[in-house]
Amino acid sequence: MDLVISLDGAGEKTVRVYRALRAAIEDGRLPTGQRLPATRAFATELGVARGSVAAAYERLVAEGYLTARVGRGTFVAPVRTGSAPRRTVDDPLRPRAGWDLLPLPVSADDTKPRYDFRTGIPDAELFPFDTWRRLVAAEVRLRANSPGTYADPAGHPALRAAIARYLGVSRSIRVTADDVLVTNGAQQALDIIARVLVKAGDVVAVEEPGYPPARRLFGSLGARVVGVPVDAEGLVVGSLPGNARLVYTTPSHQFPLGRPMSLARRHALLDWARRRPAAIVEDDYDSEFRFSARPLEPLYGLGPGRVLYAGTFSKSMLPTVRTGFVLTPPSLRPALVAARQVTDGFGQAAVQAALARFIDDGELARHVRRATRSYASRHAAIVSFLSSLPSLDVVPSSAGLHVTALLRSGSSGRVVAAAASRGVALDDLAGYSADGMAGFVFGFGAVDPALIEEGLGVFASVLRQAVGS
């Protein structure tokens, strides 16, 4: 280990070495068990006599900060009781006006609950790790993907072509590799789109209830975010603000309610956009998993030039793959690629190349088919159980990784908190709604299938105690 310390300050060199090492131990830069450099090498590095370093070590050993082991070296001793606390500096820097966001909790922060009905988490047990590991390993080698160069910000050419082919088969979208811009997940796709199309003060329309990270993103860039209600047919086009610059929608599987947007409503939304200079962002985040009806044609195919189609592999594969894409109209393509380049340069070329192989070899399609069978049985079990509870109205859905149920009366927040205390983790629908819509969102990707019925039974018990039915 290269140990860098400062010998600034008054006093002889032995004292300064001693003080610098003690400070590094006390503020945690030198953790317990860390081996210190040999005295001769350290003295040469510091430009002091070896005796100064040896004397400083001896004093720290005597005081309990270090421990010397014959034939092995000198190590940092366990933290001593009463040692000086790590100092903090009063930082005068503050975020700019309007930037008052704090990070949202993430699923990795928590210990996995026994009954895990949290949303947005696919079942990692279903993923073909051995196949994926083999593909990635083949791409992570010296002469693969030009590892010493900076890659194309639009994404690996093979992946862009593979995504175009995959969408043609799975979504009936006719695109070429030139239409595909690879991103680090759908969230970066939204960020790039907003940077190019939205300026501070512009109106961005989002679904209500809807996806909080999208709302937060648009607001963080200075947009005026306006919620638009959703009914049984999807986004209520008649409620759209006339001056909206951008409309964000999830038509394939509305998040979080789960209904698809009707074909009539899709045409109405496109007609609305054609009459004004407005763009539509279509977020297709998990519709690979369908359990009954065939998917309706995406907005992107119905309204070329007005729609930007964002997708992600976080649900169909794993969040840690951290890869998404956006289909770009030709008029926006150069600006969007440039925005991708100025935000983080380019993606992980080896991972993108491996993903291209994963798609073209048919592995993604096989994985989605296997996962869909498992998710379909979980979806059916949850819908059946929730439909039997008189205090709930289950929202019909036939795709995705979650089911939503509306609470007829009472506070869903109290129920969610009480359920959590008994090991049942689920989402409060009020958290996705500005007006506090009462209900529950049950994800079924992370839950152990063998525990679904048991977990729902615990939830039902909590619900009966809360609402008296």
Short mmCIF file of C-alpha atoms in Angstrom, two decimals:
data_model
loop_
_atom_site.label_atom_id
_atom_site.label_comp_id
_atom_site.label_asym_id
_atom_site.label_seq_id
_atom_site.Cartn_x
_atom_site.Cartn_y
_atom_site.Cartn_z
CA MET A 1 0.00 0.00 0.00
CA ASP A 2 1.18 3.54 -0.82
CA LEU A 3 0.65 5.59 2.35
CA VAL A 4 0.47 9.33 1.73
CA ILE A 5 0.66 11.64 4.77
CA SER A 6 1.48 15.30 5.20
CA LEU A 7 4.41 16.42 7.35
CA ASP A 8 3.35 20.06 7.33
CA GLY A 9 3.52 21.92 10.63
CA ALA A 10 6.05 22.76 13.31
CA GLY A 11 8.26 20.41 15.29
CA GLU A 12 11.00 17.95 14.58
CA LYS A 13 10.44 15.36 11.89
CA THR A 14 9.87 12.48 14.31
CA VAL A 15 7.03 14.41 15.97
CA ARG A 16 5.50 15.33 12.63
CA VAL A 17 5.57 11.72 11.42
CA TYR A 18 4.00 10.61 14.70
CA ARG A 19 1.21 13.22 14.52
CA ALA A 20 0.41 12.48 10.90
CA LEU A 21 0.14 8.73 11.50
CA ARG A 22 -1.96 9.16 14.64
CA ALA A 23 -4.34 11.49 12.78
CA ALA A 24 -4.67 8.98 9.94
CA ILE A 25 -5.55 6.24 12.44
CA GLU A 26 -8.00 8.38 14.40
CA ASP A 27 -9.93 9.64 11.38
CA GLY A 28 -10.18 6.19 9.81
CA ARG A 29 -7.85 6.57 6.83
CA LEU A 30 -5.74 3.80 8.36
CA PRO A 31 -8.22 1.10 9.42
CA THR A 32 -7.71 -1.56 12.06
CA GLY A 33 -5.43 -4.33 10.79
CA GLN A 34 -3.78 -2.24 8.09
CA ARG A 35 -0.10 -3.10 7.65
CA LEU A 36 2.21 -0.08 7.65
CA PRO A 37 5.17 0.24 5.25
CA ALA A 38 8.59 -0.92 6.40
CA THR A 39 10.47 1.87 8.16
CA ARG A 40 13.27 2.08 5.59
CA ALA A 41 10.94 2.30 2.57
CA PHE A 42 8.61 4.74 4.33
CA ALA A 43 11.49 6.98 5.37
CA THR A 44 12.75 7.10 1.80
CA GLU A 45 9.30 8.00 0.55
CA LEU A 46 8.91 10.78 3.13
CA GLY A 47 12.43 12.08 2.71
CA VAL A 48 13.33 11.70 6.39
CA ALA A 49 15.78 9.60 8.37
CA ARG A 50 14.82 6.00 9.05
CA GLY A 51 15.24 6.70 12.76
CA SER A 52 12.46 9.32 12.67
CA VAL A 53 9.99 6.79 11.28
CA ALA A 54 11.14 4.04 13.67
CA ALA A 55 10.78 6.37 16.67
CA ALA A 56 7.28 7.42 15.57
CA TYR A 57 6.26 3.76 15.17
CA GLU A 58 7.63 2.89 18.63
CA ARG A 59 5.71 5.72 20.27
CA LEU A 60 2.46 4.71 18.56
CA VAL A 61 3.00 1.10 19.64
CA ALA A 62 3.53 2.25 23.21
CA GLU A 63 0.31 4.29 23.10
CA GLY A 64 -1.72 1.42 21.68
CA TYR A 65 -2.28 2.80 18.20
CA LEU A 66 -0.02 0.21 16.53
CA THR A 67 1.01 -3.34 17.24
CA ALA A 68 4.35 -4.84 16.17
CA ARG A 69 4.52 -8.50 15.16
CA VAL A 70 7.97 -10.04 14.99
CA GLY A 71 8.82 -11.12 11.47
CA ARG A 72 5.54 -9.82 10.08
CA GLY A 73 5.53 -6.04 10.41
CA THR A 74 3.65 -3.22 12.11
CA PHE A 75 -0.14 -3.03 12.04
CA VAL A 76 -2.89 -0.63 13.13
CA ALA A 77 -4.30 -1.79 16.45
CA PRO A 78 -8.04 -1.99 17.18
CA VAL A 79 -9.67 1.41 17.73
CA ARG A 80 -8.89 2.62 21.23
CA THR A 81 -11.59 3.78 23.59
CA GLY A 82 -11.46 7.51 23.95
CA SER A 83 -9.60 8.17 20.73
CA ALA A 84 -10.31 11.50 19.12
CA PRO A 85 -13.44 11.57 16.93
CA ARG A 86 -13.14 12.17 13.23
CA ARG A 87 -13.39 15.88 12.57
CA THR A 88 -15.90 17.36 10.13
CA VAL A 89 -15.53 20.53 8.15
CA ASP A 90 -18.31 23.06 7.87
CA ASP A 91 -18.87 22.98 4.11
CA PRO A 92 -20.12 26.31 2.78
CA LEU A 93 -21.25 24.88 -0.58
CA ARG A 94 -24.97 24.41 -1.16
CA PRO A 95 -27.03 23.09 -4.11
CA ARG A 96 -28.42 25.64 -6.52
CA ALA A 97 -31.87 27.09 -5.90
CA GLY A 98 -34.63 24.59 -6.57
CA TRP A 99 -32.42 21.53 -6.15
CA ASP A 100 -33.77 20.14 -2.91
CA LEU A 101 -33.95 16.47 -3.89
CA LEU A 102 -32.62 13.69 -1.68
CA PRO A 103 -31.84 10.17 -2.94
CA LEU A 104 -34.82 7.81 -2.91
CA PRO A 105 -34.48 4.52 -1.03
CA VAL A 106 -33.38 1.60 -3.21
CA SER A 107 -34.17 -2.08 -2.84
CA ALA A 108 -30.52 -2.95 -2.20
CA ASP A 109 -30.52 -0.79 0.95
CA ASP A 110 -32.81 -3.10 2.91
CA THR A 111 -32.54 -6.60 4.28
CA LYS A 112 -34.73 -8.77 2.09
CA PRO A 113 -38.11 -9.17 3.83
CA ARG A 114 -39.64 -12.59 4.24
CA TYR A 115 -42.60 -11.70 2.02
CA ASP A 116 -41.09 -9.46 -0.63
CA PHE A 117 -43.81 -7.83 -2.74
CA ARG A 118 -41.75 -4.74 -3.60
CA THR A 119 -42.12 -3.49 -7.17
CA GLY A 120 -39.61 -3.36 -9.98
CA ILE A 121 -37.45 -6.29 -8.87
CA PRO A 122 -37.11 -9.27 -11.24
CA ASP A 123 -36.41 -12.77 -9.95
CA ALA A 124 -32.64 -13.21 -10.20
CA GLU A 125 -33.06 -16.96 -9.60
CA LEU A 126 -34.59 -17.26 -13.07
CA PHE A 127 -31.69 -15.61 -14.87
CA PRO A 128 -29.18 -17.81 -16.82
CA PHE A 129 -26.05 -16.58 -15.05
CA ASP A 130 -23.77 -19.25 -16.51
CA THR A 131 -24.64 -18.26 -20.06
CA TRP A 132 -24.29 -14.56 -19.32
CA ARG A 133 -20.96 -15.06 -17.55
CA ARG A 134 -19.60 -16.96 -20.54
CA LEU A 135 -20.64 -14.23 -22.97
CA VAL A 136 -19.22 -11.40 -20.87
CA ALA A 137 -15.96 -13.26 -20.28
CA ALA A 138 -15.54 -13.71 -24.03
CA GLU A 139 -15.84 -9.96 -24.53
CA VAL A 140 -13.54 -8.93 -21.68
CA ARG A 141 -10.17 -9.68 -23.19
CA LEU A 142 -7.29 -7.69 -24.58
CA ARG A 143 -8.23 -7.42 -28.24
CA ALA A 144 -12.01 -7.49 -27.90
CA ASN A 145 -13.97 -4.26 -28.32
CA SER A 146 -10.83 -2.05 -28.46
CA PRO A 147 -10.52 -1.70 -24.68
CA GLY A 148 -7.92 1.08 -24.92
CA THR A 149 -10.17 3.41 -26.91
CA TYR A 150 -13.26 5.51 -26.28
CA ALA A 151 -16.37 3.90 -27.70
CA ASP A 152 -19.27 5.25 -29.76
CA PRO A 153 -21.65 7.21 -27.48
CA ALA A 154 -24.60 5.80 -29.45
CA GLY A 155 -23.69 2.31 -28.29
CA HIS A 156 -21.97 -0.81 -29.57
CA PRO A 157 -22.97 -1.27 -33.25
CA ALA A 158 -23.77 -4.97 -32.77
CA LEU A 159 -26.07 -4.22 -29.84
CA ARG A 160 -27.91 -1.48 -31.69
CA ALA A 161 -28.52 -3.88 -34.57
CA ALA A 162 -29.59 -6.68 -32.20
CA ILE A 163 -32.06 -4.40 -30.40
CA ALA A 164 -33.54 -3.32 -33.73
CA ARG A 165 -34.07 -6.95 -34.76
CA TYR A 166 -35.45 -7.91 -31.35
CA LEU A 167 -38.00 -5.07 -31.38
CA GLY A 168 -39.08 -6.06 -34.86
CA VAL A 169 -39.97 -9.54 -33.63
CA SER A 170 -41.23 -8.79 -30.11
CA ARG A 171 -42.96 -5.40 -30.68
CA SER A 172 -43.57 -5.29 -34.45
CA ILE A 173 -41.52 -2.08 -34.59
CA ARG A 174 -39.65 -1.56 -37.86
CA VAL A 175 -36.39 0.21 -37.07
CA THR A 176 -32.72 -0.01 -38.01
CA ALA A 177 -29.59 0.17 -35.90
CA ASP A 178 -29.34 3.88 -36.74
CA ASP A 179 -32.60 4.50 -34.87
CA VAL A 180 -31.27 2.96 -31.62
CA LEU A 181 -29.34 4.89 -28.98
CA VAL A 182 -28.03 2.69 -26.15
CA THR A 183 -28.17 4.15 -22.62
CA ASN A 184 -27.40 3.21 -19.04
CA GLY A 185 -30.99 2.23 -18.31
CA ALA A 186 -34.27 3.99 -19.07
CA GLN A 187 -33.58 6.73 -16.54
CA GLN A 188 -30.61 7.98 -18.55
CA ALA A 189 -32.73 7.84 -21.68
CA LEU A 190 -35.23 10.18 -20.03
CA ASP A 191 -32.42 12.46 -18.90
CA ILE A 192 -30.94 12.71 -22.39
CA ILE A 193 -34.35 13.37 -23.96
CA ALA A 194 -35.19 16.08 -21.46
CA ARG A 195 -31.80 17.77 -21.88
CA VAL A 196 -32.37 18.03 -25.62
CA LEU A 197 -36.07 18.96 -25.68
CA VAL A 198 -36.94 20.72 -22.42
CA LYS A 199 -35.71 24.05 -21.11
CA ALA A 200 -36.35 25.59 -17.70
CA GLY A 201 -39.98 26.62 -17.36
CA ASP A 202 -41.31 24.29 -20.07
CA VAL A 203 -44.36 22.20 -19.18
CA VAL A 204 -43.91 18.42 -19.02
CA ALA A 205 -47.06 16.32 -18.62
CA VAL A 206 -46.81 13.08 -16.64
CA GLU A 207 -49.34 10.44 -15.67
CA GLU A 208 -51.15 10.78 -12.34
CA PRO A 209 -50.56 8.42 -10.59
CA GLY A 210 -47.21 7.78 -12.20
CA TYR A 211 -43.52 6.99 -11.99
CA PRO A 212 -41.82 9.24 -9.37
CA PRO A 213 -38.24 9.08 -10.77
CA ALA A 214 -39.44 10.51 -14.10
CA ARG A 215 -41.29 13.33 -12.35
CA ARG A 216 -38.23 14.09 -10.22
CA LEU A 217 -35.93 14.06 -13.23
CA PHE A 218 -37.99 16.52 -15.26
CA GLY A 219 -38.42 18.79 -12.26
CA SER A 220 -34.69 18.74 -11.50
CA LEU A 221 -34.01 20.17 -14.97
CA GLY A 222 -36.29 23.12 -14.29
CA ALA A 223 -39.42 21.89 -16.05
CA ARG A 224 -42.90 22.61 -14.71
CA VAL A 225 -44.29 19.12 -14.17
CA VAL A 226 -48.07 18.75 -14.50
CA GLY A 227 -49.92 15.58 -13.52
CA VAL A 228 -52.61 14.31 -15.91
CA PRO A 229 -55.23 11.80 -14.70
CA VAL A 230 -55.40 8.22 -15.90
CA ASP A 231 -58.66 6.32 -16.38
CA ALA A 232 -59.58 2.84 -17.60
CA GLU A 233 -58.34 3.69 -21.13
CA GLY A 234 -55.09 5.31 -20.06
CA LEU A 235 -53.90 8.91 -20.07
CA VAL A 236 -56.85 11.32 -20.30
CA VAL A 237 -55.87 13.28 -23.41
CA GLY A 238 -58.54 15.91 -22.83
CA SER A 239 -56.80 16.91 -19.58
CA LEU A 240 -53.40 17.54 -21.17
CA PRO A 241 -52.11 21.10 -20.77
CA GLY A 242 -52.16 22.75 -24.19
CA ASN A 243 -48.67 24.19 -23.76
CA ALA A 244 -46.96 20.93 -22.83
CA ARG A 245 -43.59 20.51 -24.53
CA LEU A 246 -43.31 16.83 -23.65
CA VAL A 247 -45.71 14.09 -22.52
CA TYR A 248 -44.34 11.13 -20.57
CA THR A 249 -46.52 8.01 -20.65
CA THR A 250 -46.40 4.24 -20.03
CA PRO A 251 -49.05 3.01 -22.50
CA SER A 252 -48.17 -0.70 -22.63
CA HIS A 253 -48.54 -1.22 -18.87
CA GLN A 254 -49.43 1.97 -17.03
CA PHE A 255 -47.28 2.46 -13.98
CA PRO A 256 -48.45 1.82 -11.32
CA LEU A 257 -52.09 0.95 -12.12
CA GLY A 258 -51.26 -1.64 -14.80
CA ARG A 259 -53.89 -0.93 -17.45
CA PRO A 260 -52.85 -0.66 -21.11
CA MET A 261 -53.78 2.46 -23.07
CA SER A 262 -56.63 1.75 -25.50
CA LEU A 263 -56.03 2.03 -29.22
CA ALA A 264 -58.53 4.89 -29.49
CA ARG A 265 -56.74 6.79 -26.74
CA ARG A 266 -53.37 6.20 -28.44
CA HIS A 267 -54.64 7.77 -31.64
CA ALA A 268 -56.14 10.66 -29.68
CA LEU A 269 -52.81 11.33 -27.98
CA LEU A 270 -50.94 11.29 -31.29
CA ASP A 271 -53.51 13.63 -32.87
CA TRP A 272 -53.07 15.98 -29.90
CA ALA A 273 -49.28 16.00 -30.35
CA ARG A 274 -49.50 16.62 -34.12
CA ARG A 275 -51.44 19.84 -33.55
CA ARG A 276 -48.66 21.42 -31.52
CA PRO A 277 -44.87 21.25 -31.13
CA ALA A 278 -44.95 18.49 -28.51
CA ALA A 279 -43.03 15.25 -28.14
CA ILE A 280 -44.22 12.00 -26.56
CA VAL A 281 -41.94 9.76 -24.52
CA GLU A 282 -43.22 6.17 -24.51
CA ASP A 283 -41.68 4.22 -21.62
CA ASP A 284 -42.07 0.49 -22.23
CA TYR A 285 -40.46 -0.79 -19.07
CA ASP A 286 -41.74 -4.35 -18.53
CA SER A 287 -44.27 -5.39 -21.17
CA GLU A 288 -42.11 -8.35 -22.27
CA PHE A 289 -44.01 -10.35 -19.67
CA ARG A 290 -47.54 -10.79 -21.01
CA PHE A 291 -50.02 -13.28 -19.57
CA SER A 292 -53.05 -13.11 -21.88
CA ALA A 293 -53.84 -10.48 -24.50
CA ARG A 294 -51.43 -9.63 -27.28
CA PRO A 295 -49.85 -6.20 -26.92
CA LEU A 296 -51.32 -3.22 -28.75
CA GLU A 297 -49.11 -1.55 -31.34
CA PRO A 298 -46.67 0.85 -29.66
CA LEU A 299 -47.18 4.58 -30.02
CA TYR A 300 -43.81 4.70 -31.76
CA GLY A 301 -45.15 2.67 -34.68
CA LEU A 302 -48.37 4.68 -34.90
CA GLY A 303 -46.82 8.13 -34.74
CA PRO A 304 -43.37 8.23 -36.36
CA GLY A 305 -41.48 11.45 -35.76
CA ARG A 306 -43.43 12.46 -32.66
CA VAL A 307 -42.60 9.60 -30.31
CA LEU A 308 -39.39 8.62 -28.54
CA TYR A 309 -39.56 5.02 -27.36
CA ALA A 310 -37.55 4.16 -24.23
CA GLY A 311 -36.86 0.61 -23.10
CA THR A 312 -34.73 -1.18 -20.56
CA PHE A 313 -33.25 -4.62 -19.85
CA SER A 314 -33.51 -4.10 -16.08
CA LYS A 315 -36.73 -6.13 -15.86
CA SER A 316 -36.27 -8.59 -18.72
CA MET A 317 -32.75 -9.36 -17.46
CA LEU A 318 -31.33 -7.74 -14.32
CA PRO A 319 -30.98 -4.15 -13.00
CA THR A 320 -27.22 -4.68 -12.67
CA VAL A 321 -26.91 -5.09 -16.45
CA ARG A 322 -27.70 -1.36 -16.42
CA THR A 323 -28.56 -1.11 -20.08
CA GLY A 324 -31.46 0.55 -21.84
CA PHE A 325 -32.15 2.29 -25.11
CA VAL A 326 -34.21 4.95 -26.82
CA LEU A 327 -35.52 4.92 -30.37
CA THR A 328 -34.79 8.33 -31.83
CA PRO A 329 -36.49 10.27 -34.66
CA PRO A 330 -33.90 11.23 -37.30
CA SER A 331 -34.33 14.94 -36.59
CA LEU A 332 -33.23 14.47 -32.96
CA ARG A 333 -30.59 11.78 -33.41
CA PRO A 334 -27.43 13.94 -33.54
CA ALA A 335 -28.46 16.02 -30.53
CA LEU A 336 -29.41 12.95 -28.47
CA VAL A 337 -26.13 11.19 -29.25
CA ALA A 338 -24.24 14.35 -28.30
CA ALA A 339 -26.22 14.57 -25.05
CA ARG A 340 -25.29 10.97 -24.29
CA GLN A 341 -21.65 11.84 -24.92
CA VAL A 342 -21.56 14.91 -22.67
CA THR A 343 -23.30 13.16 -19.77
CA ASP A 344 -21.13 10.06 -19.40
CA GLY A 345 -19.26 9.55 -22.63
CA PHE A 346 -20.18 6.01 -23.59
CA GLY A 347 -21.33 2.73 -22.10
CA GLN A 348 -19.61 -0.52 -21.21
CA ALA A 349 -18.52 -1.86 -24.58
CA ALA A 350 -17.88 -5.41 -23.35
CA VAL A 351 -21.27 -5.69 -21.64
CA GLN A 352 -23.01 -4.27 -24.69
CA ALA A 353 -21.23 -6.71 -26.99
CA ALA A 354 -22.17 -9.60 -24.71
CA LEU A 355 -25.79 -8.42 -24.66
CA ALA A 356 -25.82 -8.34 -28.45
CA ARG A 357 -24.76 -12.01 -28.45
CA PHE A 358 -27.30 -12.80 -25.74
CA ILE A 359 -30.07 -11.38 -27.94
CA ASP A 360 -28.90 -12.76 -31.29
CA ASP A 361 -28.28 -16.26 -29.90
CA GLY A 362 -31.89 -16.36 -28.75
CA GLU A 363 -30.97 -16.45 -25.06
CA LEU A 364 -33.00 -13.35 -24.16
CA ALA A 365 -36.13 -14.70 -25.85
CA ARG A 366 -35.71 -18.07 -24.11
CA HIS A 367 -35.19 -16.39 -20.74
CA VAL A 368 -38.27 -14.18 -21.21
CA ARG A 369 -40.41 -17.22 -22.11
CA ARG A 370 -39.26 -19.14 -19.03
CA ALA A 371 -39.67 -16.16 -16.74
CA THR A 372 -43.11 -15.35 -18.15
CA ARG A 373 -44.38 -18.80 -17.24
CA SER A 374 -43.23 -18.34 -13.66
CA TYR A 375 -44.51 -14.78 -13.38
CA ALA A 376 -47.88 -15.74 -14.89
CA SER A 377 -48.59 -18.19 -12.08
CA ARG A 378 -47.57 -15.62 -9.45
CA HIS A 379 -49.73 -12.97 -11.12
CA ALA A 380 -52.73 -15.31 -11.17
CA ALA A 381 -52.28 -16.29 -7.52
CA ILE A 382 -52.09 -12.69 -6.33
CA VAL A 383 -55.05 -11.52 -8.42
CA SER A 384 -57.17 -14.43 -7.22
CA PHE A 385 -56.36 -13.80 -3.56
CA LEU A 386 -56.79 -10.03 -3.64
CA SER A 387 -60.07 -10.33 -5.55
CA SER A 388 -61.51 -12.23 -2.60
CA LEU A 389 -60.92 -9.34 -0.19
CA PRO A 390 -64.08 -7.19 0.04
CA SER A 391 -62.23 -3.98 0.89
CA LEU A 392 -60.15 -4.04 -2.30
CA ASP A 393 -60.76 -3.45 -6.01
CA VAL A 394 -58.10 -5.15 -8.11
CA VAL A 395 -57.05 -3.19 -11.19
CA PRO A 396 -57.16 -5.48 -14.25
CA SER A 397 -53.76 -6.13 -15.82
CA SER A 398 -52.26 -8.74 -18.12
CA ALA A 399 -48.57 -7.88 -18.20
CA GLY A 400 -45.57 -6.79 -16.18
CA LEU A 401 -44.29 -7.53 -12.70
CA HIS A 402 -46.89 -6.02 -10.40
CA VAL A 403 -50.58 -5.95 -9.50
CA THR A 404 -52.38 -2.93 -8.05
CA ALA A 405 -55.42 -2.99 -5.79
CA LEU A 406 -57.42 0.09 -4.78
CA LEU A 407 -58.53 0.45 -1.15
CA ARG A 408 -62.22 1.34 -0.98
CA SER A 409 -61.90 3.28 2.28
CA GLY A 410 -59.27 4.09 4.86
CA SER A 411 -55.56 4.81 4.81
CA SER A 412 -53.29 2.51 2.84
CA GLY A 413 -50.22 4.02 4.51
CA ARG A 414 -51.15 2.62 7.92
CA VAL A 415 -51.73 -0.82 6.41
CA VAL A 416 -48.39 -0.81 4.60
CA ALA A 417 -46.57 0.15 7.79
CA ALA A 418 -48.35 -2.51 9.83
CA ALA A 419 -47.66 -5.15 7.17
CA ALA A 420 -43.98 -4.23 7.14
CA SER A 421 -43.78 -4.87 10.88
CA ARG A 422 -44.91 -8.43 10.15
CA GLY A 423 -42.43 -9.06 7.35
CA VAL A 424 -44.64 -8.13 4.38
CA ALA A 425 -43.06 -5.52 2.10
CA LEU A 426 -45.28 -3.87 -0.51
CA ASP A 427 -45.71 -0.41 -2.00
CA ASP A 428 -48.25 2.20 -0.96
CA LEU A 429 -50.11 3.49 -4.02
CA ALA A 430 -50.25 6.90 -2.36
CA GLY A 431 -46.51 7.17 -2.93
CA TYR A 432 -47.13 7.34 -6.69
CA SER A 433 -49.95 9.85 -6.51
CA ALA A 434 -49.93 13.57 -5.73
CA ASP A 435 -53.43 13.35 -4.27
CA GLY A 436 -52.65 10.34 -2.07
CA MET A 437 -54.68 7.68 -3.91
CA ALA A 438 -55.27 4.82 -1.44
CA GLY A 439 -54.22 1.37 -2.51
CA PHE A 440 -51.45 -1.18 -2.71
CA VAL A 441 -48.94 -2.23 -5.37
CA PHE A 442 -47.80 -5.86 -5.17
CA GLY A 443 -44.64 -6.75 -7.06
CA PHE A 444 -44.14 -10.46 -7.67
CA GLY A 445 -40.67 -10.68 -9.17
CA ALA A 446 -38.78 -10.83 -5.87
CA VAL A 447 -41.17 -12.89 -3.76
CA ASP A 448 -40.52 -16.59 -3.14
CA PRO A 449 -43.38 -18.36 -5.01
CA ALA A 450 -43.74 -20.80 -2.13
CA LEU A 451 -44.45 -17.91 0.26
CA ILE A 452 -46.97 -15.94 -1.83
CA GLU A 453 -50.11 -17.38 -0.26
CA GLU A 454 -48.66 -17.20 3.25
CA GLY A 455 -47.54 -13.60 2.75
CA LEU A 456 -50.88 -12.54 1.32
CA GLY A 457 -52.57 -14.17 4.30
CA VAL A 458 -50.52 -12.03 6.66
CA PHE A 459 -51.40 -8.94 4.62
CA ALA A 460 -55.11 -9.83 4.70
CA SER A 461 -54.99 -10.17 8.48
CA VAL A 462 -53.38 -6.73 8.78
CA LEU A 463 -55.92 -5.26 6.36
CA ARG A 464 -58.90 -6.65 8.27
CA GLN A 465 -57.59 -5.17 11.52
CA ALA A 466 -57.11 -1.79 9.84
CA VAL A 467 -60.38 -1.44 7.93
CA GLY A 468 -62.60 -3.83 9.83
CA SER A 469 -63.55 -6.08 6.95
#
